[in-house]
């Protein structure tokens, strides 16, 4: 298993006035685990975020990662991409377990994988990220309660670990604020970086990603533990206790 990596923990903290809660902003390559009421926030383009929650303990965490580009035809279980993705997932899972979560109580929600990077070769990066996340969770036996994947719009994610609620806002290009540029720089770092430490690998099954519904306007998808995303017209964000 991967060791917990404190250097990957998000450290950008603020107080969200809309929700009346402490908030953590999670950047590419980071993750965070919360054991008290707060909101975990991240903006996704091609990257994927997995929201994991122990439904018994009422605690959870979120990661934000992208697979490095691979020159191989398939991202097999021992490829560099699979090793990096496995590391990103295991660090989050192991931190949850260290704080008292149990694997059998974990449930997931998965977001991201949009096509925001320029160039034909990079348009499949989001789909590869989404496929990896779903295959990893299936291999680990972690149920996926909701997903909002692919498409061409960046997403801003608000995850409330205490309740399992997730708010998803689709962003127009101007609202992305240079997201594609940040992700391109992150991708270059991944190409140069090597993942240290042991990584638990697996043989990924071939479950396909569900294609998203078309979206031409900004929207908010509200995801609760008992059902999948429900789309609503764009509006000021609701309070956390709605």
PDB file of C-alpha atoms in Angstrom:
ATOM      1  CA  UNK A   1       0.000   0.000   0.000  1.00  0.00           C
ATOM      2  CA  UNK A   2       1.042   3.620  -0.513  1.00  0.00           C
ATOM      3  CA  UNK A   3       2.248   5.513   2.494  1.00  0.00           C
ATOM      4  CA  UNK A   4       0.303   8.594   3.553  1.00  0.00           C
ATOM      5  CA  UNK A   5       1.973  11.580   1.905  1.00  0.00           C
ATOM      6  CA  UNK A   6       1.574  14.762   3.998  1.00  0.00           C
ATOM      7  CA  UNK A   7       3.237  16.790   1.232  1.00  0.00           C
ATOM      8  CA  UNK A   8       0.208  16.051  -0.973  1.00  0.00           C
ATOM      9  CA  UNK A   9      -2.291  17.383   1.580  1.00  0.00           C
ATOM     10  CA  UNK A  10      -4.076  20.564   0.523  1.00  0.00           C
ATOM     11  CA  UNK A  11      -3.191  23.529   2.728  1.00  0.00           C
ATOM     12  CA  UNK A  12      -5.243  26.387   1.223  1.00  0.00           C
ATOM     13  CA  UNK A  13      -7.846  27.180   3.895  1.00  0.00           C
ATOM     14  CA  UNK A  14     -10.550  29.834   4.022  1.00  0.00           C
ATOM     15  CA  UNK A  15     -14.021  30.397   5.443  1.00  0.00           C
ATOM     16  CA  UNK A  16     -16.854  30.052   2.921  1.00  0.00           C
ATOM     17  CA  UNK A  17     -19.444  32.730   3.682  1.00  0.00           C
ATOM     18  CA  UNK A  18     -22.072  31.113   1.417  1.00  0.00           C
ATOM     19  CA  UNK A  19     -22.099  27.880   3.393  1.00  0.00           C
ATOM     20  CA  UNK A  20     -20.953  29.193   6.768  1.00  0.00           C
ATOM     21  CA  UNK A  21     -18.253  26.520   6.919  1.00  0.00           C
ATOM     22  CA  UNK A  22     -14.461  26.214   6.903  1.00  0.00           C
ATOM     23  CA  UNK A  23     -13.288  25.333   3.394  1.00  0.00           C
ATOM     24  CA  UNK A  24     -10.247  23.680   1.847  1.00  0.00           C
ATOM     25  CA  UNK A  25      -9.234  24.456  -1.744  1.00  0.00           C
ATOM     26  CA  UNK A  26      -7.688  21.390  -3.397  1.00  0.00           C
ATOM     27  CA  UNK A  27      -5.274  21.914  -6.295  1.00  0.00           C
ATOM     28  CA  UNK A  28      -4.129  19.342  -8.911  1.00  0.00           C
ATOM     29  CA  UNK A  29      -2.122  16.574  -7.259  1.00  0.00           C
ATOM     30  CA  UNK A  30      -3.527  17.310  -3.788  1.00  0.00           C
ATOM     31  CA  UNK A  31      -6.106  15.669  -1.540  1.00  0.00           C
ATOM     32  CA  UNK A  32      -7.748  16.284   1.812  1.00  0.00           C
ATOM     33  CA  UNK A  33      -9.609  14.266   4.452  1.00  0.00           C
ATOM     34  CA  UNK A  34     -12.156  15.844   6.819  1.00  0.00           C
ATOM     35  CA  UNK A  35     -13.565  14.423  10.038  1.00  0.00           C
ATOM     36  CA  UNK A  36     -15.682  17.472  10.953  1.00  0.00           C
ATOM     37  CA  UNK A  37     -18.202  19.645   9.076  1.00  0.00           C
ATOM     38  CA  UNK A  38     -16.478  21.592   6.302  1.00  0.00           C
ATOM     39  CA  UNK A  39     -16.508  21.915   2.519  1.00  0.00           C
ATOM     40  CA  UNK A  40     -13.815  20.617   0.160  1.00  0.00           C
ATOM     41  CA  UNK A  41     -13.584  22.668  -3.036  1.00  0.00           C
ATOM     42  CA  UNK A  42     -11.800  22.028  -6.332  1.00  0.00           C
ATOM     43  CA  UNK A  43     -12.028  23.057  -9.994  1.00  0.00           C
ATOM     44  CA  UNK A  44     -11.720  20.301 -12.589  1.00  0.00           C
ATOM     45  CA  UNK A  45     -11.026  20.222 -16.288  1.00  0.00           C
ATOM     46  CA  UNK A  46      -9.433  17.058 -17.654  1.00  0.00           C
ATOM     47  CA  UNK A  47      -8.538  15.996 -14.121  1.00  0.00           C
ATOM     48  CA  UNK A  48     -10.764  13.756 -12.023  1.00  0.00           C
ATOM     49  CA  UNK A  49     -11.863  14.142  -8.414  1.00  0.00           C
ATOM     50  CA  UNK A  50     -13.020  11.171  -6.365  1.00  0.00           C
ATOM     51  CA  UNK A  51     -15.130  11.986  -3.313  1.00  0.00           C
ATOM     52  CA  UNK A  52     -14.847   9.116  -0.823  1.00  0.00           C
ATOM     53  CA  UNK A  53     -16.979   8.876   2.308  1.00  0.00           C
ATOM     54  CA  UNK A  54     -17.382   6.430   5.173  1.00  0.00           C
ATOM     55  CA  UNK A  55     -21.174   6.399   5.393  1.00  0.00           C
ATOM     56  CA  UNK A  56     -21.101   5.080   8.976  1.00  0.00           C
ATOM     57  CA  UNK A  57     -18.480   7.432  10.441  1.00  0.00           C
ATOM     58  CA  UNK A  58     -19.677  10.473   8.466  1.00  0.00           C
ATOM     59  CA  UNK A  59     -16.149  11.389   7.368  1.00  0.00           C
ATOM     60  CA  UNK A  60     -14.660  11.678   3.922  1.00  0.00           C
ATOM     61  CA  UNK A  61     -12.061  13.058   1.577  1.00  0.00           C
ATOM     62  CA  UNK A  62     -11.449  14.234  -1.958  1.00  0.00           C
ATOM     63  CA  UNK A  63      -8.505  13.920  -4.327  1.00  0.00           C
ATOM     64  CA  UNK A  64      -7.696  15.728  -7.586  1.00  0.00           C
ATOM     65  CA  UNK A  65      -5.490  13.912 -10.057  1.00  0.00           C
ATOM     66  CA  UNK A  66      -4.618  13.292 -13.685  1.00  0.00           C
ATOM     67  CA  UNK A  67      -2.869  10.326 -15.258  1.00  0.00           C
ATOM     68  CA  UNK A  68       0.445  11.154 -16.942  1.00  0.00           C
ATOM     69  CA  UNK A  69       0.491  10.823 -20.719  1.00  0.00           C
ATOM     70  CA  UNK A  70       1.494   7.314 -21.760  1.00  0.00           C
ATOM     71  CA  UNK A  71       3.322   6.235 -24.883  1.00  0.00           C
ATOM     72  CA  UNK A  72       1.906   2.757 -24.457  1.00  0.00           C
ATOM     73  CA  UNK A  73      -1.112   1.611 -26.421  1.00  0.00           C
ATOM     74  CA  UNK A  74      -2.865   0.441 -23.273  1.00  0.00           C
ATOM     75  CA  UNK A  75      -2.637   1.761 -19.733  1.00  0.00           C
ATOM     76  CA  UNK A  76      -2.185  -1.693 -18.239  1.00  0.00           C
ATOM     77  CA  UNK A  77      -2.013  -2.471 -14.516  1.00  0.00           C
ATOM     78  CA  UNK A  78       1.763  -1.966 -14.386  1.00  0.00           C
ATOM     79  CA  UNK A  79       1.973   1.081 -16.669  1.00  0.00           C
ATOM     80  CA  UNK A  80       3.297   4.383 -15.342  1.00  0.00           C
ATOM     81  CA  UNK A  81      -0.190   5.876 -15.647  1.00  0.00           C
ATOM     82  CA  UNK A  82      -1.798   3.088 -13.616  1.00  0.00           C
ATOM     83  CA  UNK A  83       0.916   3.325 -10.972  1.00  0.00           C
ATOM     84  CA  UNK A  84       0.362   7.066 -10.570  1.00  0.00           C
ATOM     85  CA  UNK A  85      -3.424   6.726 -10.481  1.00  0.00           C
ATOM     86  CA  UNK A  86      -3.184   3.898  -7.961  1.00  0.00           C
ATOM     87  CA  UNK A  87      -0.919   6.029  -5.791  1.00  0.00           C
ATOM     88  CA  UNK A  88      -3.349   8.975  -5.870  1.00  0.00           C
ATOM     89  CA  UNK A  89      -6.233   6.727  -4.819  1.00  0.00           C
ATOM     90  CA  UNK A  90      -4.390   4.712  -2.173  1.00  0.00           C
ATOM     91  CA  UNK A  91      -3.045   7.813  -0.420  1.00  0.00           C
ATOM     92  CA  UNK A  92      -6.623   9.059   0.021  1.00  0.00           C
ATOM     93  CA  UNK A  93      -7.987   5.665   1.096  1.00  0.00           C
ATOM     94  CA  UNK A  94      -5.131   5.014   3.524  1.00  0.00           C
ATOM     95  CA  UNK A  95      -5.540   8.408   5.191  1.00  0.00           C
ATOM     96  CA  UNK A  96      -9.254   7.764   5.680  1.00  0.00           C
ATOM     97  CA  UNK A  97      -8.521   4.355   7.199  1.00  0.00           C
ATOM     98  CA  UNK A  98      -5.854   5.828   9.479  1.00  0.00           C
ATOM     99  CA  UNK A  99      -8.478   8.238  10.836  1.00  0.00           C
ATOM    100  CA  UNK A 100     -10.962   5.447  11.542  1.00  0.00           C
ATOM    101  CA  UNK A 101     -12.794   4.749   8.279  1.00  0.00           C
ATOM    102  CA  UNK A 102     -13.427   1.176   7.131  1.00  0.00           C
ATOM    103  CA  UNK A 103     -13.064   0.065   3.519  1.00  0.00           C
ATOM    104  CA  UNK A 104     -16.372  -1.786   3.560  1.00  0.00           C
ATOM    105  CA  UNK A 105     -18.158   1.449   4.522  1.00  0.00           C
ATOM    106  CA  UNK A 106     -16.639   3.588   1.748  1.00  0.00           C
ATOM    107  CA  UNK A 107     -18.785   4.943  -1.077  1.00  0.00           C
ATOM    108  CA  UNK A 108     -17.659   7.170  -3.930  1.00  0.00           C
ATOM    109  CA  UNK A 109     -18.776   9.960  -6.233  1.00  0.00           C
ATOM    110  CA  UNK A 110     -16.648  10.755  -9.285  1.00  0.00           C
ATOM    111  CA  UNK A 111     -16.396  13.993 -11.262  1.00  0.00           C
ATOM    112  CA  UNK A 112     -14.373  15.588 -14.063  1.00  0.00           C
ATOM    113  CA  UNK A 113     -12.677  14.229 -17.161  1.00  0.00           C
ATOM    114  CA  UNK A 114     -13.729  17.069 -19.477  1.00  0.00           C
ATOM    115  CA  UNK A 115     -11.977  17.883 -22.756  1.00  0.00           C
ATOM    116  CA  UNK A 116     -10.263  21.180 -21.996  1.00  0.00           C
ATOM    117  CA  UNK A 117      -6.675  20.611 -23.181  1.00  0.00           C
ATOM    118  CA  UNK A 118      -5.852  21.713 -26.732  1.00  0.00           C
ATOM    119  CA  UNK A 119      -4.618  19.216 -29.304  1.00  0.00           C
ATOM    120  CA  UNK A 120      -6.154  16.035 -30.661  1.00  0.00           C
ATOM    121  CA  UNK A 121      -3.756  13.821 -28.710  1.00  0.00           C
ATOM    122  CA  UNK A 122      -4.829  15.428 -25.440  1.00  0.00           C
ATOM    123  CA  UNK A 123      -8.572  15.297 -25.984  1.00  0.00           C
ATOM    124  CA  UNK A 124      -8.661  11.709 -24.707  1.00  0.00           C
ATOM    125  CA  UNK A 125      -6.870  12.539 -21.442  1.00  0.00           C
ATOM    126  CA  UNK A 126     -10.105  13.339 -19.626  1.00  0.00           C
ATOM    127  CA  UNK A 127     -11.699  10.080 -20.738  1.00  0.00           C
ATOM    128  CA  UNK A 128      -8.621   8.105 -19.631  1.00  0.00           C
ATOM    129  CA  UNK A 129      -8.784   9.759 -16.215  1.00  0.00           C
ATOM    130  CA  UNK A 130     -12.495   8.976 -15.860  1.00  0.00           C
ATOM    131  CA  UNK A 131     -12.073   5.373 -17.025  1.00  0.00           C
ATOM    132  CA  UNK A 132      -9.233   4.834 -14.581  1.00  0.00           C
ATOM    133  CA  UNK A 133     -11.166   6.159 -11.584  1.00  0.00           C
ATOM    134  CA  UNK A 134     -14.214   3.979 -12.301  1.00  0.00           C
ATOM    135  CA  UNK A 135     -12.123   0.870 -12.945  1.00  0.00           C
ATOM    136  CA  UNK A 136     -10.091   1.385  -9.805  1.00  0.00           C
ATOM    137  CA  UNK A 137     -13.180   1.749  -7.637  1.00  0.00           C
ATOM    138  CA  UNK A 138     -14.779  -1.315  -9.246  1.00  0.00           C
ATOM    139  CA  UNK A 139     -11.636  -3.349  -8.597  1.00  0.00           C
ATOM    140  CA  UNK A 140     -11.593  -2.229  -4.958  1.00  0.00           C
ATOM    141  CA  UNK A 141     -15.289  -3.019  -4.499  1.00  0.00           C
ATOM    142  CA  UNK A 142     -16.164   0.590  -3.630  1.00  0.00           C
ATOM    143  CA  UNK A 143     -19.685   1.490  -4.883  1.00  0.00           C
ATOM    144  CA  UNK A 144     -20.076   4.630  -7.004  1.00  0.00           C
ATOM    145  CA  UNK A 145     -23.229   6.479  -5.919  1.00  0.00           C
ATOM    146  CA  UNK A 146     -22.987   9.295  -8.478  1.00  0.00           C
ATOM    147  CA  UNK A 147     -20.841  10.469 -11.364  1.00  0.00           C
ATOM    148  CA  UNK A 148     -20.668  13.496 -13.662  1.00  0.00           C
ATOM    149  CA  UNK A 149     -17.937  12.816 -16.225  1.00  0.00           C
ATOM    150  CA  UNK A 150     -16.597  13.850 -19.662  1.00  0.00           C
ATOM    151  CA  UNK A 151     -18.270  16.766 -21.554  1.00  0.00           C
ATOM    152  CA  UNK A 152     -16.368  19.939 -22.543  1.00  0.00           C
ATOM    153  CA  UNK A 153     -17.142  22.155 -19.550  1.00  0.00           C
ATOM    154  CA  UNK A 154     -14.884  22.635 -16.514  1.00  0.00           C
ATOM    155  CA  UNK A 155     -16.558  21.888 -13.181  1.00  0.00           C
ATOM    156  CA  UNK A 156     -16.342  23.415  -9.734  1.00  0.00           C
ATOM    157  CA  UNK A 157     -16.953  20.826  -7.023  1.00  0.00           C
ATOM    158  CA  UNK A 158     -18.179  21.444  -3.474  1.00  0.00           C
ATOM    159  CA  UNK A 159     -18.032  18.280  -1.338  1.00  0.00           C
ATOM    160  CA  UNK A 160     -19.501  18.144   2.176  1.00  0.00           C
ATOM    161  CA  UNK A 161     -17.938  15.024   3.781  1.00  0.00           C
ATOM    162  CA  UNK A 162     -20.149  15.153   6.883  1.00  0.00           C
ATOM    163  CA  UNK A 163     -23.338  14.670   4.837  1.00  0.00           C
ATOM    164  CA  UNK A 164     -22.096  13.241   1.534  1.00  0.00           C
ATOM    165  CA  UNK A 165     -23.690  16.104  -0.388  1.00  0.00           C
ATOM    166  CA  UNK A 166     -21.917  17.356  -3.525  1.00  0.00           C
ATOM    167  CA  UNK A 167     -22.645  20.507  -5.519  1.00  0.00           C
ATOM    168  CA  UNK A 168     -21.322  20.666  -9.078  1.00  0.00           C
ATOM    169  CA  UNK A 169     -21.246  23.890 -11.083  1.00  0.00           C
ATOM    170  CA  UNK A 170     -20.474  23.713 -14.802  1.00  0.00           C
ATOM    171  CA  UNK A 171     -18.241  26.637 -15.750  1.00  0.00           C
ATOM    172  CA  UNK A 172     -17.954  28.601 -18.950  1.00  0.00           C
ATOM    173  CA  UNK A 173     -14.430  29.123 -20.328  1.00  0.00           C
ATOM    174  CA  UNK A 174     -14.122  32.588 -18.798  1.00  0.00           C
ATOM    175  CA  UNK A 175     -15.041  31.212 -15.380  1.00  0.00           C
ATOM    176  CA  UNK A 176     -12.354  28.531 -15.670  1.00  0.00           C
ATOM    177  CA  UNK A 177      -9.738  31.216 -15.032  1.00  0.00           C
ATOM    178  CA  UNK A 178      -6.822  29.667 -16.950  1.00  0.00           C
ATOM    179  CA  UNK A 179      -7.714  26.121 -15.932  1.00  0.00           C
ATOM    180  CA  UNK A 180      -6.489  24.561 -19.193  1.00  0.00           C
ATOM    181  CA  UNK A 181      -3.129  26.303 -18.777  1.00  0.00           C
ATOM    182  CA  UNK A 182      -2.766  25.075 -15.176  1.00  0.00           C
ATOM    183  CA  UNK A 183      -3.633  21.523 -16.177  1.00  0.00           C
ATOM    184  CA  UNK A 184      -1.145  21.605 -19.068  1.00  0.00           C
ATOM    185  CA  UNK A 185       1.590  22.613 -16.611  1.00  0.00           C
ATOM    186  CA  UNK A 186       0.475  19.865 -14.220  1.00  0.00           C
ATOM    187  CA  UNK A 187       0.646  17.334 -17.065  1.00  0.00           C
ATOM    188  CA  UNK A 188       4.234  18.385 -17.825  1.00  0.00           C
ATOM    189  CA  UNK A 189       5.180  17.930 -14.163  1.00  0.00           C
ATOM    190  CA  UNK A 190       3.708  14.428 -14.222  1.00  0.00           C
ATOM    191  CA  UNK A 191       5.825  13.485 -17.222  1.00  0.00           C
ATOM    192  CA  UNK A 192       8.968  14.494 -15.315  1.00  0.00           C
ATOM    193  CA  UNK A 193       7.929  13.174 -11.917  1.00  0.00           C
ATOM    194  CA  UNK A 194       8.289   9.642 -10.616  1.00  0.00           C
ATOM    195  CA  UNK A 195       6.065   8.179  -7.917  1.00  0.00           C
ATOM    196  CA  UNK A 196       8.036   6.882  -4.935  1.00  0.00           C
ATOM    197  CA  UNK A 197       7.038   4.126  -2.526  1.00  0.00           C
ATOM    198  CA  UNK A 198       5.114   0.906  -3.036  1.00  0.00           C
ATOM    199  CA  UNK A 199       1.813   1.107  -4.886  1.00  0.00           C
ATOM    200  CA  UNK A 200      -0.928  -1.495  -4.693  1.00  0.00           C
ATOM    201  CA  UNK A 201      -1.750  -2.457  -8.289  1.00  0.00           C
ATOM    202  CA  UNK A 202      -4.680  -4.309  -9.788  1.00  0.00           C
ATOM    203  CA  UNK A 203      -6.092  -5.662 -13.044  1.00  0.00           C
ATOM    204  CA  UNK A 204      -8.701  -3.077 -14.150  1.00  0.00           C
ATOM    205  CA  UNK A 205     -11.976  -4.433 -15.563  1.00  0.00           C
ATOM    206  CA  UNK A 206     -13.300  -3.023 -18.812  1.00  0.00           C
ATOM    207  CA  UNK A 207     -16.374  -1.161 -17.548  1.00  0.00           C
ATOM    208  CA  UNK A 208     -17.138   1.803 -19.858  1.00  0.00           C
ATOM    209  CA  UNK A 209     -17.745   5.367 -18.775  1.00  0.00           C
ATOM    210  CA  UNK A 210     -21.364   6.487 -19.137  1.00  0.00           C
ATOM    211  CA  UNK A 211     -21.577   9.385 -21.632  1.00  0.00           C
ATOM    212  CA  UNK A 212     -22.870  12.619 -20.094  1.00  0.00           C
ATOM    213  CA  UNK A 213     -26.027  14.420 -21.072  1.00  0.00           C
ATOM    214  CA  UNK A 214     -25.441  17.433 -23.329  1.00  0.00           C
ATOM    215  CA  UNK A 215     -25.095  20.727 -21.475  1.00  0.00           C
ATOM    216  CA  UNK A 216     -25.067  24.085 -23.240  1.00  0.00           C
ATOM    217  CA  UNK A 217     -25.717  26.282 -20.208  1.00  0.00           C
ATOM    218  CA  UNK A 218     -24.149  26.647 -16.795  1.00  0.00           C
ATOM    219  CA  UNK A 219     -25.822  24.318 -14.330  1.00  0.00           C
ATOM    220  CA  UNK A 220     -25.634  23.013 -10.805  1.00  0.00           C
ATOM    221  CA  UNK A 221     -25.953  19.301 -10.158  1.00  0.00           C
ATOM    222  CA  UNK A 222     -26.884  18.346  -6.627  1.00  0.00           C
ATOM    223  CA  UNK A 223     -25.779  14.875  -5.613  1.00  0.00           C
ATOM    224  CA  UNK A 224     -27.043  13.222  -2.435  1.00  0.00           C
ATOM    225  CA  UNK A 225     -26.210   9.792  -0.974  1.00  0.00           C
ATOM    226  CA  UNK A 226     -29.582   8.301  -1.923  1.00  0.00           C
ATOM    227  CA  UNK A 227     -29.656   9.275  -5.586  1.00  0.00           C
ATOM    228  CA  UNK A 228     -27.585  10.481  -8.515  1.00  0.00           C
ATOM    229  CA  UNK A 229     -27.117  14.066  -9.723  1.00  0.00           C
ATOM    230  CA  UNK A 230     -30.211  16.211 -10.246  1.00  0.00           C
ATOM    231  CA  UNK A 231     -29.727  19.136 -12.634  1.00  0.00           C
ATOM    232  CA  UNK A 232     -31.099  22.541 -11.738  1.00  0.00           C
ATOM    233  CA  UNK A 233     -30.893  25.926 -13.540  1.00  0.00           C
ATOM    234  CA  UNK A 234     -27.900  28.082 -12.686  1.00  0.00           C
ATOM    235  CA  UNK A 235     -28.569  30.187  -9.610  1.00  0.00           C
ATOM    236  CA  UNK A 236     -26.752  31.534  -6.549  1.00  0.00           C
ATOM    237  CA  UNK A 237     -25.357  28.618  -4.605  1.00  0.00           C
ATOM    238  CA  UNK A 238     -27.735  27.357  -1.897  1.00  0.00           C
ATOM    239  CA  UNK A 239     -26.799  27.159   1.720  1.00  0.00           C
ATOM    240  CA  UNK A 240     -25.189  23.968   2.970  1.00  0.00           C
ATOM    241  CA  UNK A 241     -28.222  22.894   4.972  1.00  0.00           C
ATOM    242  CA  UNK A 242     -30.641  23.011   2.049  1.00  0.00           C
TER     243      UNK A 242
END
